[in-house]
């Protein structure tokens, strides 16, 4: 086959018949994103590519090749309409510009919700499904602050870090990239969250409507997460995890990769610590991310001036005060704040720092204890 003539398609919305043919071509056996684009480049139109595809397959040694039945395509389009979803082609202006830059971009995306979010700058937050309470809180804080600053928060609708990030960013805008069909909610425990995202955010998928996600679909989902975002932030991740696949995808796409550090004894932090060791930027708060990427262009969301940074000497002094008042016996956080006579807005980030450093532990009921 002839090589693809351009990585960037002409931005012309497909006609209805051409859209049907393009979807049928993409859903045909052994046609992935790269093959789809090569066929279009070589034959000019999806209809011509469909006519040529059986002979192309025969030349490759596949003698019993059959195209995707028209009825299957018609059923998928009908299911999309019934769900209120929109199918966006990579030839349309609505297709996200950053995702269009990657070589294996999805030729089409099913979208359910506010499609205008695809034009906004995005940051991906990913992490462990079995996230710790500290990891979940960190994901919520980062997501809320990024959304307030004007970024759209992208994640994968999984339990743990993903769910925490989506829920915290709902008011500002969040996009969930799904491994199965955009109308299939997985895991079931995130059903309410998924409905909320469809109302005020956006759910997207490259998979056919109604497809139940399987293990092999998640790496493909992860590349879309990385492709949509200007940066990928890993909050918690084991040494071998899907979050690290997303981070590697981002590096291959020349996107920024950032990570929240964790205690060396916590396996859920091993992946993040490895990323930082290998050059990923360490993240303490959303300000670190925004400093790397710059303020997003979002005129409708005026940016508040960042809080004045406290001198390191003052931060260290507050850490010492907290540690001097904590011991092995748990103490209530509100009691600690009263004893310190310092505002809770100053104590809260200091407690997060000390937890990340492994110097204190948070227990049930809002209790804190010093780790020897």
Short mmCIF file of C-alpha atoms in Angstrom, two decimals, residues 86-238:
data_model
loop_
_atom_site.label_atom_id
_atom_site.label_comp_id
_atom_site.label_asym_id
_atom_site.label_seq_id
_atom_site.Cartn_x
_atom_site.Cartn_y
_atom_site.Cartn_z
CA UNK A 86 -22.35 11.92 18.86
CA UNK A 87 -19.77 10.31 16.58
CA UNK A 88 -16.90 12.70 15.80
CA UNK A 89 -14.48 11.96 12.94
CA UNK A 90 -10.87 13.11 12.97
CA UNK A 91 -11.67 15.13 9.84
CA UNK A 92 -14.01 17.40 11.81
CA UNK A 93 -13.05 20.65 13.57
CA UNK A 94 -14.68 19.33 16.77
CA UNK A 95 -12.06 16.56 17.01
CA UNK A 96 -9.54 17.45 19.77
CA UNK A 97 -6.48 19.16 18.32
CA UNK A 98 -3.91 17.56 20.66
CA UNK A 99 -5.25 14.06 19.99
CA UNK A 100 -5.06 14.69 16.25
CA UNK A 101 -1.26 15.03 16.58
CA UNK A 102 -0.64 11.39 17.52
CA UNK A 103 0.05 8.81 14.82
CA UNK A 104 -2.38 6.16 16.09
CA UNK A 105 -5.23 8.54 16.92
CA UNK A 106 -8.73 7.03 16.76
CA UNK A 107 -10.33 7.83 13.40
CA UNK A 108 -13.62 8.36 15.26
CA UNK A 109 -14.79 9.00 18.81
CA UNK A 110 -18.19 8.40 20.31
CA UNK A 111 -18.96 11.33 22.62
CA UNK A 112 -21.65 11.57 25.30
CA UNK A 113 -22.00 14.96 26.99
CA UNK A 114 -20.51 18.40 26.38
CA UNK A 115 -18.40 18.08 23.21
CA UNK A 116 -17.14 21.67 23.58
CA UNK A 117 -14.82 20.45 26.36
CA UNK A 118 -12.66 18.85 23.66
CA UNK A 119 -11.50 22.34 22.62
CA UNK A 120 -10.20 23.20 26.09
CA UNK A 121 -6.68 22.52 27.47
CA UNK A 122 -6.54 19.22 29.35
CA UNK A 123 -4.46 17.52 32.04
CA UNK A 124 -4.73 13.79 32.74
CA UNK A 125 -4.79 12.51 36.31
CA UNK A 126 -4.30 8.75 36.63
CA UNK A 127 -3.40 6.33 39.37
CA UNK A 128 -4.09 3.22 41.38
CA UNK A 129 -7.48 1.58 41.54
CA UNK A 130 -6.74 0.50 45.12
CA UNK A 131 -5.65 4.02 46.04
CA UNK A 132 -4.82 4.90 49.62
CA UNK A 133 -6.87 7.52 51.43
CA UNK A 134 -3.96 9.91 51.03
CA UNK A 135 -3.75 9.21 47.28
CA UNK A 136 -7.48 9.75 46.88
CA UNK A 137 -7.33 13.05 48.76
CA UNK A 138 -4.36 14.18 46.69
CA UNK A 139 -6.18 13.35 43.45
CA UNK A 140 -9.23 15.32 44.58
CA UNK A 141 -7.15 18.34 45.58
CA UNK A 142 -5.19 18.37 42.31
CA UNK A 143 -8.31 17.89 40.19
CA UNK A 144 -10.30 20.59 41.95
CA UNK A 145 -7.46 23.11 41.74
CA UNK A 146 -6.72 22.33 38.08
CA UNK A 147 -10.39 22.66 37.17
CA UNK A 148 -10.61 25.97 39.02
CA UNK A 149 -7.57 27.18 37.06
CA UNK A 150 -9.28 26.37 33.76
CA UNK A 151 -7.96 22.93 32.84
CA UNK A 152 -10.21 20.03 31.88
CA UNK A 153 -9.32 16.96 33.95
CA UNK A 154 -9.07 13.72 31.93
CA UNK A 155 -9.07 10.25 33.43
CA UNK A 156 -10.29 6.71 32.82
CA UNK A 157 -13.43 6.32 35.00
CA UNK A 158 -11.79 3.53 37.01
CA UNK A 159 -12.21 3.19 40.76
CA UNK A 160 -9.68 4.86 43.04
CA UNK A 161 -7.68 7.81 41.71
CA UNK A 162 -9.69 8.13 38.48
CA UNK A 163 -13.03 8.35 40.24
CA UNK A 164 -11.67 10.83 42.79
CA UNK A 165 -10.30 13.08 40.05
CA UNK A 166 -13.52 13.03 38.02
CA UNK A 167 -15.75 13.76 41.00
CA UNK A 168 -13.62 16.68 42.19
CA UNK A 169 -13.50 18.26 38.71
CA UNK A 170 -17.19 17.93 37.80
CA UNK A 171 -17.99 21.60 38.29
CA UNK A 172 -15.03 22.79 36.21
CA UNK A 173 -15.12 20.13 33.51
CA UNK A 174 -13.92 16.54 33.24
CA UNK A 175 -13.60 13.96 30.45
CA UNK A 176 -13.82 10.22 31.07
CA UNK A 177 -12.18 7.99 28.45
CA UNK A 178 -13.84 4.58 28.48
CA UNK A 179 -12.36 1.22 27.51
CA UNK A 180 -15.69 -0.19 26.33
CA UNK A 181 -18.61 1.40 24.54
CA UNK A 182 -19.45 4.94 25.61
CA UNK A 183 -22.87 3.63 26.71
CA UNK A 184 -21.37 0.87 28.89
CA UNK A 185 -20.45 1.94 32.42
CA UNK A 186 -17.55 0.09 34.00
CA UNK A 187 -17.09 -0.49 36.87
CA UNK A 188 -20.73 -0.56 37.97
CA UNK A 189 -19.89 1.23 41.22
CA UNK A 190 -19.19 4.37 39.18
CA UNK A 191 -22.64 4.42 37.57
CA UNK A 192 -23.82 7.57 39.34
CA UNK A 193 -20.52 9.31 38.64
CA UNK A 194 -20.71 8.35 34.95
CA UNK A 195 -24.23 9.81 34.69
CA UNK A 196 -23.01 13.02 36.35
CA UNK A 197 -20.12 13.26 33.88
CA UNK A 198 -22.51 12.84 30.93
CA UNK A 199 -24.59 15.74 32.29
CA UNK A 200 -21.86 18.30 33.01
CA UNK A 201 -18.72 16.77 31.49
CA UNK A 202 -17.99 14.34 28.66
CA UNK A 203 -17.56 10.60 28.18
CA UNK A 204 -15.67 9.38 25.09
CA UNK A 205 -14.72 6.05 23.54
CA UNK A 206 -13.38 4.76 20.24
CA UNK A 207 -15.09 1.39 20.77
CA UNK A 208 -18.43 0.30 19.27
CA UNK A 209 -21.59 1.10 21.17
CA UNK A 210 -22.53 -1.62 23.62
CA UNK A 211 -19.05 -3.20 23.78
CA UNK A 212 -18.20 -4.63 27.20
CA UNK A 213 -14.59 -3.72 28.11
CA UNK A 214 -11.99 -6.47 28.30
CA UNK A 215 -8.41 -6.39 29.56
CA UNK A 216 -6.95 -5.85 26.09
CA UNK A 217 -9.01 -2.68 25.60
CA UNK A 218 -7.45 -0.72 28.47
CA UNK A 219 -4.00 -0.06 26.93
CA UNK A 220 -5.77 1.41 23.87
CA UNK A 221 -7.90 3.53 26.21
CA UNK A 222 -4.75 4.74 27.97
CA UNK A 223 -3.20 6.08 24.75
CA UNK A 224 -6.28 8.27 24.22
CA UNK A 225 -5.99 9.65 27.75
CA UNK A 226 -2.37 10.58 27.08
CA UNK A 227 -3.17 11.93 23.61
CA UNK A 228 -5.90 14.26 24.82
CA UNK A 229 -3.80 15.83 27.57
CA UNK A 230 -0.95 18.29 27.57
CA UNK A 231 0.47 16.47 30.58
CA UNK A 232 -0.10 13.22 32.47
CA UNK A 233 0.07 13.34 36.26
CA UNK A 234 0.45 10.01 38.06
CA UNK A 235 -0.85 10.20 41.63
CA UNK A 236 -0.29 6.62 42.80
CA UNK A 237 0.89 3.62 40.77
CA UNK A 238 2.51 0.27 41.37
#
